[in-house]
mmCIF file of C-alpha atoms in Angstrom:
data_model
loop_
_atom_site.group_PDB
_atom_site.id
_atom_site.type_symbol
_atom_site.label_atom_id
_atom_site.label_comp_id
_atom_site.label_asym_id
_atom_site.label_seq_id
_atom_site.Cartn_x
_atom_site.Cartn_y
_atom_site.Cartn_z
ATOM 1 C CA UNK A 1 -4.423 -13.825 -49.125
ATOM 2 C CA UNK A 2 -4.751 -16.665 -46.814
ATOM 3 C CA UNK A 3 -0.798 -16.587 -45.361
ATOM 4 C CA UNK A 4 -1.349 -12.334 -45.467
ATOM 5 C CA UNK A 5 -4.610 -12.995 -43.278
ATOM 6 C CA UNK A 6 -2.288 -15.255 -40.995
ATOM 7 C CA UNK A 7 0.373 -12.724 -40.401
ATOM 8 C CA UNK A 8 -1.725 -10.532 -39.716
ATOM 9 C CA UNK A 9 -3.544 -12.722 -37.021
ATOM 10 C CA UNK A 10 -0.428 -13.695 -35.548
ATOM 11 C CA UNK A 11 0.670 -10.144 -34.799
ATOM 12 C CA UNK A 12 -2.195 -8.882 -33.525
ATOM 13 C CA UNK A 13 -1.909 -9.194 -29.268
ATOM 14 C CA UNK A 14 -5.089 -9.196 -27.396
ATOM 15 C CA UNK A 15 -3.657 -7.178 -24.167
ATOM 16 C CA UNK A 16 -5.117 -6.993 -20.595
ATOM 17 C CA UNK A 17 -6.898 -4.152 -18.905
ATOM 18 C CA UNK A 18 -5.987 -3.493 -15.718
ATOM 19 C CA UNK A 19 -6.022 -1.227 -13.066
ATOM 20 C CA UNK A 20 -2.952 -0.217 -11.719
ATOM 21 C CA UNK A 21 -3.676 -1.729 -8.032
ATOM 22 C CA UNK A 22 -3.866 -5.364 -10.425
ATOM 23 C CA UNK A 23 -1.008 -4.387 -12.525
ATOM 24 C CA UNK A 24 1.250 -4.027 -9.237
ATOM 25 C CA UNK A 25 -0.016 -7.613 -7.781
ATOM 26 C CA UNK A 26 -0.036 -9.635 -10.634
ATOM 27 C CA UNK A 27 3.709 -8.230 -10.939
ATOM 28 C CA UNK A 28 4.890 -9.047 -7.725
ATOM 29 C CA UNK A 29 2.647 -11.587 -6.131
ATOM 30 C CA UNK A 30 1.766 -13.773 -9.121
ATOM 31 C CA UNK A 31 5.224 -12.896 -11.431
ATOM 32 C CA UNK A 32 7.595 -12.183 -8.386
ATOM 33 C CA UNK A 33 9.026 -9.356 -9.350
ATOM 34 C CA UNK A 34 11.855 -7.747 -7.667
ATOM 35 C CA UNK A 35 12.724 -4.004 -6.829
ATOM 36 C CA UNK A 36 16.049 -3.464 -8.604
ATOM 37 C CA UNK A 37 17.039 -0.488 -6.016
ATOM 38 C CA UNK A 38 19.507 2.781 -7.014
ATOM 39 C CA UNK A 39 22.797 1.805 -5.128
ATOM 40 C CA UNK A 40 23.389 4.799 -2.122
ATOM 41 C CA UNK A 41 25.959 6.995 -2.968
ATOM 42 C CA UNK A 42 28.059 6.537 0.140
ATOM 43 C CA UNK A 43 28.373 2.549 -0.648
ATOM 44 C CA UNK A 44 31.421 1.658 -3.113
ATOM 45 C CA UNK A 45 30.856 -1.573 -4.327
ATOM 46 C CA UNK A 46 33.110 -3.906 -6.602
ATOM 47 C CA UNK A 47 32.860 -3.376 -10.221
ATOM 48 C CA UNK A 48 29.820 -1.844 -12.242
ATOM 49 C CA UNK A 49 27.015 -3.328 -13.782
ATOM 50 C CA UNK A 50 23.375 -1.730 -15.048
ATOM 51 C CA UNK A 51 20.342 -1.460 -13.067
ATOM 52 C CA UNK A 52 17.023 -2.754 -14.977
ATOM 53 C CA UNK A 53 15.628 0.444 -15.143
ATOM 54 C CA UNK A 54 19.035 1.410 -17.426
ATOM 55 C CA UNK A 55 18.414 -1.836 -19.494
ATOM 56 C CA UNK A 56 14.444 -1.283 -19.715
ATOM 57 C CA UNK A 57 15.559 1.858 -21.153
ATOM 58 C CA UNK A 58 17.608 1.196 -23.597
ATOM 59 C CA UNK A 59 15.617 -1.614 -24.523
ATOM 60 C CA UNK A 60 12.643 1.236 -25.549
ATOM 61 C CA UNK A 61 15.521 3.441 -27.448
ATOM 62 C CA UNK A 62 16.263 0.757 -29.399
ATOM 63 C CA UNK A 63 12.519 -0.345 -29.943
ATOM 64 C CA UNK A 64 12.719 -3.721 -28.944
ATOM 65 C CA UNK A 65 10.870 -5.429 -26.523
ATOM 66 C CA UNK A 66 11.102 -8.863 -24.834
ATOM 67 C CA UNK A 67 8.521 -12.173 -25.585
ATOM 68 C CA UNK A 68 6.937 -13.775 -22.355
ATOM 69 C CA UNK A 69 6.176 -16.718 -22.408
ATOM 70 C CA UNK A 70 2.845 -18.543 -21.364
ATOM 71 C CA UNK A 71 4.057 -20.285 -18.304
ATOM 72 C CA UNK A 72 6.603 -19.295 -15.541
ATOM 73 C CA UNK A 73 9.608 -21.299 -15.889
ATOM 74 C CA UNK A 74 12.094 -21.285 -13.128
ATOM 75 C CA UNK A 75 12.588 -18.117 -12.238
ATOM 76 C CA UNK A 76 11.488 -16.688 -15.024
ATOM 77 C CA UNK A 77 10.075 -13.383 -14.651
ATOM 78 C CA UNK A 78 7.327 -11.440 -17.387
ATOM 79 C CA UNK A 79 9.332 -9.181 -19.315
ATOM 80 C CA UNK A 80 6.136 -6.346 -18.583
ATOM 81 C CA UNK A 81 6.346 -7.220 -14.799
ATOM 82 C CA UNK A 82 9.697 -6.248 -14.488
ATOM 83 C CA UNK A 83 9.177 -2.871 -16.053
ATOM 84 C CA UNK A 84 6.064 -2.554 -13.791
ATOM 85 C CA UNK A 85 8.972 -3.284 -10.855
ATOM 86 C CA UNK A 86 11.337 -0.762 -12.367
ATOM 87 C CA UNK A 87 8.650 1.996 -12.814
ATOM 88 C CA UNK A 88 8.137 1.600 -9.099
ATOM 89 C CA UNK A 89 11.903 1.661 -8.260
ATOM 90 C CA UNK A 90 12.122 5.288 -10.067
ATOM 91 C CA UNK A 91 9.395 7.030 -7.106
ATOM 92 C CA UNK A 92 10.569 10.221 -6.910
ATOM 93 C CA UNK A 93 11.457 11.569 -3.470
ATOM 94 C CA UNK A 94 8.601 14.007 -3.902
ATOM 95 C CA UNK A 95 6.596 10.859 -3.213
ATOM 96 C CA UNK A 96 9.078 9.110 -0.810
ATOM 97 C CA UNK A 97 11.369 7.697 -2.699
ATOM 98 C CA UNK A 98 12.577 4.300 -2.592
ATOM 99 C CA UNK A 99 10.958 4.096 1.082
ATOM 100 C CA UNK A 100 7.693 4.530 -0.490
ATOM 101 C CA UNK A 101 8.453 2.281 -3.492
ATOM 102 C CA UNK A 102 9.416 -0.185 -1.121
ATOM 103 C CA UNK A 103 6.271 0.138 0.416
ATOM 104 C CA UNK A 104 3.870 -0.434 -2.673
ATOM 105 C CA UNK A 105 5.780 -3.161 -3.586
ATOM 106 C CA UNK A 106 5.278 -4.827 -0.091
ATOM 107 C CA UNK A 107 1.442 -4.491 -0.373
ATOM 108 C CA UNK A 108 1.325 -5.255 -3.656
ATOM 109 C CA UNK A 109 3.242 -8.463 -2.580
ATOM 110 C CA UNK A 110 0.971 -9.574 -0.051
ATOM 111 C CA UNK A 111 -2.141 -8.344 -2.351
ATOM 112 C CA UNK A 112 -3.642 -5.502 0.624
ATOM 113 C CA UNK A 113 -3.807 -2.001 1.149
ATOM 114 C CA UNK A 114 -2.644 0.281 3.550
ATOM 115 C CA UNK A 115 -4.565 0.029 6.627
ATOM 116 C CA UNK A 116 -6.573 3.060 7.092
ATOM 117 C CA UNK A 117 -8.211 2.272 10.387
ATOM 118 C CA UNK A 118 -11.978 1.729 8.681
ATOM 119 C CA UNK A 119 -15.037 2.253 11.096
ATOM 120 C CA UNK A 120 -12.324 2.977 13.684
ATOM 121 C CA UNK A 121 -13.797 5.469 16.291
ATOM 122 C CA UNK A 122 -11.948 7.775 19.123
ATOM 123 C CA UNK A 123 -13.449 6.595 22.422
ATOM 124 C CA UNK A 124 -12.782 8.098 26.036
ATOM 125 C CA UNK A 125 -11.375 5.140 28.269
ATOM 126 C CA UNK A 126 -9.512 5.259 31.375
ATOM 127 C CA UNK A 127 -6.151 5.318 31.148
ATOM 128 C CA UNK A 128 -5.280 1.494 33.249
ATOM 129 C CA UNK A 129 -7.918 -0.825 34.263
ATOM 130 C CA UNK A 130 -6.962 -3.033 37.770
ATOM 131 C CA UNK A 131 -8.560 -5.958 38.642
ATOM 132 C CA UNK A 132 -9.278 -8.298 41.620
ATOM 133 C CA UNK A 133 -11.786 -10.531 43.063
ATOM 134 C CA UNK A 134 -14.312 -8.084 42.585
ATOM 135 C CA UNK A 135 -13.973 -7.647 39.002
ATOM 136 C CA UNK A 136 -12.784 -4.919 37.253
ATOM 137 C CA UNK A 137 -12.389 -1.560 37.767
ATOM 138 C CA UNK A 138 -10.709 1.884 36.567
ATOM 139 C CA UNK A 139 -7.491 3.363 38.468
ATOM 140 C CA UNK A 140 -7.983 6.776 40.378
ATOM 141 C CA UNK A 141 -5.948 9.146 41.452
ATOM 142 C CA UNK A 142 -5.598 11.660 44.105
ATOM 143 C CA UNK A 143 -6.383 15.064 42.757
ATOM 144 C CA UNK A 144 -6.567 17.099 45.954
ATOM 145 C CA UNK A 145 -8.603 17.215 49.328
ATOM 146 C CA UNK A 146 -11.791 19.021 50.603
ATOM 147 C CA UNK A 147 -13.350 19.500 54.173
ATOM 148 C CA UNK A 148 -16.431 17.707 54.604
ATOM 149 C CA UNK A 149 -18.879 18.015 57.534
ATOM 150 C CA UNK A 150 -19.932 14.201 58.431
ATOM 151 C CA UNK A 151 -21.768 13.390 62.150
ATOM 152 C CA UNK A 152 -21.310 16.805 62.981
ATOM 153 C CA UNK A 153 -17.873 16.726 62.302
ATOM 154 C CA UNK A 154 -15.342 18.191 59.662
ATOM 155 C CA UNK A 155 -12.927 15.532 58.276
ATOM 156 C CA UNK A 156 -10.727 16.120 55.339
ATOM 157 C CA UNK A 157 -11.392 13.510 52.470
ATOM 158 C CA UNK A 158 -9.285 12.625 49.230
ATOM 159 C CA UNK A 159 -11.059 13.719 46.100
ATOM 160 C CA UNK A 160 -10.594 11.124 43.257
ATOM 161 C CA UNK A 161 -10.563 11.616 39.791
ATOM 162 C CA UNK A 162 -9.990 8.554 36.864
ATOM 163 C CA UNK A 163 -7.365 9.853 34.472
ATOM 164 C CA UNK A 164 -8.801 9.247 30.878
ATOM 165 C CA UNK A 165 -7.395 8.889 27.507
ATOM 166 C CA UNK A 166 -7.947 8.683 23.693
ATOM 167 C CA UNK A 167 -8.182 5.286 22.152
ATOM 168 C CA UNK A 168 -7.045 5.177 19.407
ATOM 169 C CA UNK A 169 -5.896 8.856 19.320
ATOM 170 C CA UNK A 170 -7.444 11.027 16.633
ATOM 171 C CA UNK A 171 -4.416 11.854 15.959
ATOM 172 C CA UNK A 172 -3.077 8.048 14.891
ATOM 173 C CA UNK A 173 -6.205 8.211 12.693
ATOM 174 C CA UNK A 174 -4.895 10.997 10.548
ATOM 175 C CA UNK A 175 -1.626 9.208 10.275
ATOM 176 C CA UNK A 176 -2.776 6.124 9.394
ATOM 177 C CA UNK A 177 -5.032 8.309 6.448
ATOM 178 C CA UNK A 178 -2.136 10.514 5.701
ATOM 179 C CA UNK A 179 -0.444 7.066 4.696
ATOM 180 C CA UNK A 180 -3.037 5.531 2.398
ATOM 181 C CA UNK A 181 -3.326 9.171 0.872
ATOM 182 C CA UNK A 182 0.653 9.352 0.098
ATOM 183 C CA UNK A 183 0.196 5.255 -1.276
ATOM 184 C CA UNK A 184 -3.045 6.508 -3.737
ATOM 185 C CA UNK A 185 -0.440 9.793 -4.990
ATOM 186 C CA UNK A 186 2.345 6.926 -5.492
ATOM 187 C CA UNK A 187 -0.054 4.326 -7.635
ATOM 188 C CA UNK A 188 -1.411 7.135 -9.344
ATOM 189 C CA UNK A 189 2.195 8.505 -10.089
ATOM 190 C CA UNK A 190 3.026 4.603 -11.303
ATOM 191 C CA UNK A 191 -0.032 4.661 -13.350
ATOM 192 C CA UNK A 192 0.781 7.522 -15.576
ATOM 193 C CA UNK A 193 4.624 6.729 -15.648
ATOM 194 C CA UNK A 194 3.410 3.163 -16.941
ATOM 195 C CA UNK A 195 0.562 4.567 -19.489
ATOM 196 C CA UNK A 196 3.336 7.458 -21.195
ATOM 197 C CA UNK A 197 6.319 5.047 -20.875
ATOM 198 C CA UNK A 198 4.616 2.616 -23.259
ATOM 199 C CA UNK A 199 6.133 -0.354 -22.459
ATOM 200 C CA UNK A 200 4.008 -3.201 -21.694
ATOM 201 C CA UNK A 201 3.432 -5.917 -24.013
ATOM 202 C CA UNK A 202 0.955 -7.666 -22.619
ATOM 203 C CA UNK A 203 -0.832 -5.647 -20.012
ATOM 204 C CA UNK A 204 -3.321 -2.311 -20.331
ATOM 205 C CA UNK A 205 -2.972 0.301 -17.538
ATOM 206 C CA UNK A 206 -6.311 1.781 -17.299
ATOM 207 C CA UNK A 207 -8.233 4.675 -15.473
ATOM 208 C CA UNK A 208 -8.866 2.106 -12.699
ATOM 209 C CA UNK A 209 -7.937 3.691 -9.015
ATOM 210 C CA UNK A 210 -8.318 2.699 -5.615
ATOM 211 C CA UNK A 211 -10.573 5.452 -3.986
ATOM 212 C CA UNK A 212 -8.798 8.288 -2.533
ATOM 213 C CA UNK A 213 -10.819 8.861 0.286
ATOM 214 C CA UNK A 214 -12.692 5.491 1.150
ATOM 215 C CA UNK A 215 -13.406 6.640 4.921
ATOM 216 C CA UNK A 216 -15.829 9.349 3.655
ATOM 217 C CA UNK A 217 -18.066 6.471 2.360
ATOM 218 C CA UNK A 218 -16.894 3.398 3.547
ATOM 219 C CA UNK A 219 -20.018 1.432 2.118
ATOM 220 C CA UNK A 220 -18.630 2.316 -1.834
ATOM 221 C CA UNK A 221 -15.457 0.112 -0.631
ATOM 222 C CA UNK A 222 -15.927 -2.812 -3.051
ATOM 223 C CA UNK A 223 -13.754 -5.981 -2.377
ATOM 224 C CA UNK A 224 -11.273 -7.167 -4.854
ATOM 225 C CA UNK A 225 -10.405 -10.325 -6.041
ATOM 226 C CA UNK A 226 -7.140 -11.314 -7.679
ATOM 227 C CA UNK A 227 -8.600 -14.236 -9.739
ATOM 228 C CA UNK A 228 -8.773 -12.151 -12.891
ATOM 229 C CA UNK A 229 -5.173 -11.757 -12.774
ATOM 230 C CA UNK A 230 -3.978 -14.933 -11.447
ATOM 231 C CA UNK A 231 -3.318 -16.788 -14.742
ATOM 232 C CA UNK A 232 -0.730 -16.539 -17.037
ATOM 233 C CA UNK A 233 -0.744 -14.240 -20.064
ATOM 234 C CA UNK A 234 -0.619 -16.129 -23.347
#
């Protein structure tokens, strides 16, 4: 009863929950995992090999699965981060492909996301700014001329205008939110490949998301913190 009670113990794995956001930087800021890219079709290169995702694969048909260890060793690698890393290599063009998965690896790397201009406003400015001695001041321009009667006589004066701009454009806005939109559609695509696929060890995938539109309420925009995935699984 006692040794049943042990085996028992021993194969029961306490996994992590995690969001996917956490999933993606524990994988490849804390593990290092690598992107193992699709080869372009228009490159020959010397002999064949298998890509991970092939191996990771395989690995599921055959229903085994790879033991991490507690600590990193060399450049040792959790077996779940690298199927977090191939997950991402598979984006579908739909989503951007490997430019996009490229991306989300990047910020996931460096533990940030994409940089949606927050609390950035549209102002008018003028368009250059000259100064001298006298400080600072905006550059006109001649827009045309008009008759003016002065000391009872008509003299023909410049009229000035101050060319103005957009800064930032509205338009650099969108893009910038266009971005972080297409990033949310690519964790969220990661997400569900990594919840159906099945084939993390030690990890969870949960509902967890970043927000998808965090500039219509800015002040719901908690911080993160990547201490709770900072240590090694056991």
């Amino acid at each position: 009863m006692t040794m049943q009670r042990s085996i028992n113990n021993r194969g029961t794995r306490t996994k992590h929950a995690l969001g996917v956001q956490a999933v993606l930087e524990w994988a490849f800021r804390v593990e290092k995992a690598q992107l193992e890219l699709p080869v372009r079709k228009d490159v020959v290169e010397e002999g064949f090999g298998f890509g991970l995702e092939y191996v990771l694969l395989q690995r599921a048909a055959l229903g085994c699965k790879v033991d991490g260890g507690k600590h990193k060793m060399g450049s040792y690698t959790h077996a779940d981060a690298e199927v977090v890393a191939a997950t991402v290599a598979g984006m579908p063009e739909s989503l951007g492909g490997i430019r996009m998965a490229i991306s989300v690896a990047e910020l996931a790397r460096a533990g940030i996301t994409p940089d949606w201009m927050p609390g950035v406003v549209p102002r008018c400015v003028p368009v250059e700014i000259k100064s001298n001695q006298h400080g600072e001041r905006a550059t006109t321009i001649v827009v045309g001329t008009e008759q003016v009667l002065t000391r009872g006589k008509w003299r023909t004066v410049e009229v000035l205008a101050c060319p103005v701009t957009w800064r930032p454009h509205p338009e650099q806005i969108a893009s910038a939110r266009r971005g972080y939109e297409d990033w949310w559609q690519a964790l969220d695509w990661v997400r569900d490949g990594l919840v159906v696929g099945r084939m993390l060890r030690d990890i969870e995938v949960t509902e967890a998301m970043p927000k998808v539109r965090p500039w219509d309420n800015p002040a719901l925009s908690v911080p993160r913190t990547l201490r709770a995935i900072s240590e090694p699984f056991s």
